[in-house]
Short mmCIF file of C-alpha atoms in Angstrom, two decimals:
data_model
loop_
_atom_site.label_atom_id
_atom_site.label_comp_id
_atom_site.label_asym_id
_atom_site.label_seq_id
_atom_site.Cartn_x
_atom_site.Cartn_y
_atom_site.Cartn_z
CA MET W 1 -8.69 -21.31 21.26
CA LYS W 2 -6.81 -24.17 20.72
CA LYS W 3 -3.30 -24.32 21.96
CA PHE W 4 -0.54 -23.17 19.48
CA THR W 5 1.60 -25.35 19.34
CA GLU W 6 4.94 -26.74 16.63
CA LYS W 7 2.74 -28.75 14.70
CA THR W 8 0.04 -24.78 14.29
CA ALA W 9 3.57 -22.86 13.50
CA ASP W 10 4.52 -26.29 10.20
CA SER W 11 0.74 -26.55 8.91
CA CYS W 12 0.50 -23.04 8.34
CA ALA W 13 3.58 -23.16 7.21
CA LEU W 14 2.33 -25.08 4.72
CA PHE W 15 -0.85 -23.13 3.90
CA LEU W 16 1.57 -19.69 2.97
CA ASN W 17 2.67 -21.30 0.67
CA SER W 18 0.34 -22.43 -0.91
CA LEU W 19 -1.16 -18.62 -0.40
CA ILE W 20 2.15 -17.69 -1.84
CA ASP W 21 0.98 -19.89 -5.02
CA GLN W 22 -1.62 -18.73 -5.20
CA ILE W 23 -1.15 -14.87 -5.52
CA SER W 24 1.75 -15.76 -8.00
CA SER W 25 -0.94 -16.75 -10.35
CA GLU W 26 -3.66 -14.44 -10.10
CA GLY W 27 -3.29 -12.96 -13.60
CA LYS W 28 -4.13 -9.51 -15.34
CA ILE W 29 -6.94 -7.65 -16.71
CA SER W 30 -7.25 -5.16 -19.35
CA PHE W 31 -8.20 -1.80 -18.42
CA SER W 32 -10.82 -1.42 -22.06
CA ASP W 33 -12.01 -4.17 -20.34
CA LEU W 34 -13.64 -2.27 -17.37
CA LYS W 35 -17.03 -0.21 -18.02
CA PRO W 36 -15.35 2.91 -17.00
CA GLU W 37 -19.54 4.21 -16.95
CA ASN W 38 -19.84 1.70 -14.21
CA THR W 39 -16.08 1.91 -13.44
CA ALA W 40 -14.24 4.27 -9.95
CA LEU W 41 -11.03 4.70 -8.48
CA ILE W 42 -10.45 4.65 -5.56
CA ILE W 43 -6.92 5.90 -3.58
CA VAL W 44 -6.24 5.09 -0.35
CA ASP W 45 -4.75 7.21 1.37
CA VAL W 46 -0.98 7.93 -0.77
CA VAL W 47 -0.28 10.77 1.37
CA ASN W 48 3.88 12.70 3.16
CA GLY W 49 3.09 9.85 6.38
CA PHE W 50 3.06 7.35 5.32
CA ILE W 51 6.36 7.32 2.69
CA ARG W 52 8.03 10.28 3.39
CA GLU W 53 7.76 11.52 6.74
CA GLY W 54 6.53 11.18 10.24
CA THR W 55 5.96 8.26 13.17
CA MET W 56 3.68 5.88 9.92
CA ALA W 57 6.57 6.42 7.25
CA SER W 58 7.33 3.74 5.23
CA ALA W 59 10.00 4.18 2.75
CA GLN W 60 8.78 1.08 0.57
CA ILE W 61 5.55 1.67 0.20
CA ALA W 62 6.26 4.26 -2.60
CA GLY W 63 6.46 1.13 -4.62
CA ILE W 64 2.67 1.79 -5.40
CA ILE W 65 3.10 5.33 -6.47
CA PRO W 66 4.51 4.79 -10.36
CA PRO W 67 1.38 2.09 -11.14
CA ILE W 68 -1.63 4.06 -9.47
CA THR W 69 -0.14 6.58 -10.76
CA GLY W 70 -0.20 4.69 -15.12
CA LEU W 71 -4.08 4.32 -13.36
CA MET W 72 -4.94 7.67 -12.17
CA ARG W 73 -4.26 8.83 -16.59
CA LEU W 74 -5.80 4.99 -17.71
CA CYS W 75 -8.96 6.57 -15.51
CA ASN W 76 -8.65 10.17 -16.14
CA ALA W 77 -8.47 10.11 -20.37
CA ALA W 78 -11.39 7.81 -20.13
CA GLU W 79 -13.24 9.92 -17.72
CA ILE W 80 -13.74 7.29 -14.64
CA PRO W 81 -14.09 9.23 -11.62
CA ILE W 82 -11.16 8.79 -9.18
CA VAL W 83 -11.18 9.17 -4.87
CA ALA W 84 -8.05 9.72 -3.28
CA PHE W 85 -8.93 9.08 0.83
CA ALA W 86 -6.12 11.71 2.40
CA ASP W 87 -5.46 10.76 5.55
CA CYS W 88 -6.46 14.29 8.23
CA HIS W 89 -6.40 14.42 12.37
CA LYS W 90 -6.95 16.44 15.27
CA GLU W 91 -4.18 16.50 17.26
CA ASN W 92 -5.81 15.00 19.95
CA CYS W 93 -7.43 12.45 17.29
CA THR W 94 -8.65 8.82 20.05
CA GLU W 95 -7.09 7.58 16.79
CA PHE W 96 -3.70 8.73 18.19
CA LYS W 97 -4.46 5.18 21.52
CA SER W 98 -4.22 2.28 18.71
CA PHE W 99 -1.56 4.09 16.22
CA PRO W 100 1.69 7.75 17.10
CA PRO W 101 0.38 10.19 16.22
CA HIS W 102 0.60 11.26 12.60
CA CYS W 103 -1.08 13.12 9.20
CA ILE W 104 -2.38 15.45 11.76
CA GLU W 105 -4.17 18.34 9.56
CA ASN W 106 -2.24 21.58 7.80
CA THR W 107 0.44 19.36 8.20
CA SER W 108 2.58 18.32 4.89
CA GLU W 109 1.87 14.42 6.05
CA ALA W 110 -2.25 14.45 5.09
CA GLU W 111 -0.83 16.22 2.20
CA LEU W 112 -1.42 13.87 -0.65
CA VAL W 113 2.59 13.08 -2.39
CA ASP W 114 3.78 15.06 -5.11
CA GLU W 115 3.07 12.17 -7.74
CA ILE W 116 -0.76 11.60 -6.96
CA ILE W 117 -0.87 15.42 -7.36
CA LYS W 118 0.31 16.01 -10.94
CA ALA W 119 -1.32 13.10 -11.98
CA GLY W 120 -5.01 15.14 -10.91
CA GLY W 121 -8.38 14.64 -11.71
CA TYR W 122 -9.84 13.44 -8.65
CA PHE W 123 -11.91 14.12 -5.50
CA LYS W 124 -10.22 14.15 -2.24
CA LEU W 125 -11.94 13.74 1.28
CA LYS W 126 -10.05 14.25 3.95
CA LYS W 127 -10.31 11.01 6.15
CA ASN W 128 -10.61 10.65 10.30
CA SER W 129 -10.47 6.59 10.63
CA THR W 130 -8.13 3.65 9.18
CA ASN W 131 -11.72 3.11 7.29
CA GLY W 132 -12.80 5.82 5.12
CA PHE W 133 -16.06 4.31 3.96
CA HIS W 134 -17.43 6.38 7.49
CA GLU W 135 -16.69 9.27 6.01
CA LYS W 136 -19.83 11.40 4.74
CA GLU W 137 -18.94 12.52 1.40
CA PHE W 138 -18.06 9.27 0.38
CA MET W 139 -21.60 7.63 1.96
CA GLN W 140 -22.72 10.49 -0.64
CA CYS W 141 -20.64 9.57 -3.73
CA LEU W 142 -22.09 6.44 -3.21
CA VAL W 143 -25.63 7.72 -3.46
CA GLN W 144 -25.15 9.80 -5.61
CA ASN W 145 -23.44 7.66 -8.24
CA PRO W 146 -25.93 3.67 -8.57
CA GLN W 147 -24.41 2.74 -11.82
CA THR W 148 -21.49 1.80 -10.17
CA ASN W 149 -21.04 -2.02 -10.15
CA THR W 150 -17.00 -1.90 -9.89
CA TYR W 151 -14.35 -0.54 -7.68
CA ILE W 152 -11.21 -0.42 -8.11
CA VAL W 153 -9.16 0.24 -4.78
CA THR W 154 -5.39 0.77 -4.55
CA GLY W 155 -3.45 2.36 -1.76
CA ASP W 156 -2.21 1.61 1.84
CA CYS W 157 -1.98 0.15 4.24
CA SER W 158 -3.30 -2.83 2.80
CA ASP W 159 -3.38 -4.99 5.59
CA ILE W 160 -5.82 -1.86 7.89
CA CYS W 161 -6.53 1.09 5.94
CA VAL W 162 -7.13 -0.81 2.45
CA LEU W 163 -8.79 -4.28 3.49
CA GLN W 164 -11.99 -1.57 5.83
CA LEU W 165 -12.72 -0.06 3.59
CA CYS W 166 -12.35 -3.46 0.99
CA LEU W 167 -14.56 -4.79 2.90
CA THR W 168 -17.63 -2.19 4.22
CA ILE W 169 -18.63 -1.59 0.31
CA LYS W 170 -18.52 -5.20 0.40
CA THR W 171 -21.24 -5.53 2.94
CA TRP W 172 -22.91 -2.64 2.37
CA PHE W 173 -23.77 -3.56 -0.91
CA THR W 174 -24.30 -6.99 0.47
CA SER W 175 -26.66 -5.50 2.55
CA GLN W 176 -29.39 -4.67 -0.27
CA ASN W 177 -29.19 -8.15 -1.79
CA LYS W 178 -26.53 -5.54 -4.90
CA ASN W 179 -23.52 -6.87 -6.07
CA VAL W 180 -20.73 -5.30 -7.72
CA ASN W 181 -16.42 -6.28 -7.68
CA ILE W 182 -14.32 -4.90 -6.60
CA ILE W 183 -11.19 -4.79 -8.10
CA VAL W 184 -7.17 -4.93 -6.09
CA PRO W 185 -4.54 -4.49 -8.53
CA LEU W 186 -1.78 -6.07 -6.11
CA ASN W 187 0.85 -4.01 -7.59
CA CYS W 188 -1.24 -0.83 -6.52
CA ILE W 189 -0.92 -1.99 -2.35
CA GLU W 190 1.00 -2.32 0.02
CA THR W 191 1.74 -2.01 4.00
CA TYR W 192 4.27 -0.94 6.02
CA ASP W 193 6.97 -2.61 7.88
CA SER W 194 8.35 -3.29 11.04
CA GLN W 195 9.51 -5.72 13.91
CA SER W 196 6.17 -5.44 14.79
CA HIS W 197 4.36 -6.51 12.36
CA ASN W 198 6.11 -8.45 9.14
CA SER W 199 4.73 -6.98 5.66
CA ASP W 200 5.28 -10.02 3.62
CA PHE W 201 2.40 -11.63 6.21
CA MET W 202 0.46 -8.79 6.68
CA ASN W 203 0.12 -8.63 2.74
CA ILE W 204 -0.67 -12.49 2.71
CA ALA W 205 -2.93 -12.59 5.63
CA ALA W 206 -4.78 -9.48 4.36
CA TYR W 207 -5.28 -11.52 1.29
CA LYS W 208 -6.87 -13.89 2.29
CA ILE W 209 -9.45 -11.96 4.70
CA MET W 210 -10.35 -9.54 1.31
CA LEU W 211 -10.54 -12.66 -1.19
CA ASP W 212 -12.32 -15.45 0.89
CA SER W 213 -15.18 -11.33 1.18
CA GLY W 214 -15.62 -12.11 -2.54
CA ILE W 215 -12.78 -9.40 -3.44
CA LYS W 216 -11.50 -10.08 -6.58
CA PHE W 217 -7.26 -10.03 -7.23
CA VAL W 218 -5.25 -9.32 -10.13
CA ASN W 219 -0.72 -8.27 -10.69
CA SER W 220 -2.42 -5.62 -12.88
CA ILE W 221 -4.42 -3.62 -14.40
CA GLU W 222 -2.67 -2.26 -17.96
#
């Protein structure tokens, strides 16, 4: 790896500015353009433990709740299936070697937020790692619904759980030479902010990685 210098920082700043311009120019798509029989909505970890309580909670993530519940209402009306992942761990979970203990099973942290519960119409999937793809029930959903070729992915954290899920879905289908559309509405994803985890930077980094992998971004779906 080459040595980082002040020149590197200047180059990165220019690149970041170009990405910000690109993100700002992403358009909207109309919900009516989607084909209900081929579409599914995925909600990732909109749980209390990442928004309202606990060691991993970040209040800024709450901003994605209204647009997600709006999408849920549209999907329910169109009979588009909804999968809602909920982080849920044993007290001795291996993941806690990388992250502070969070979303322990049978606690309120591991529950979907009240707004998601109220919107309803979803199939809840508990997940024990950052990547919900590896849950057996999710794989069954993919296999049992071969007609689905468009996945709308929402939730948090954009640079961890959302990123990993999107990339794995994409590469799983690619390995079978099947094309799928993965659509990520920018107003429906977010990550946490801390001294060692700048949310603005991590959101942009996640955007770039997913975009380069063929994942489509839109500002919103209305």
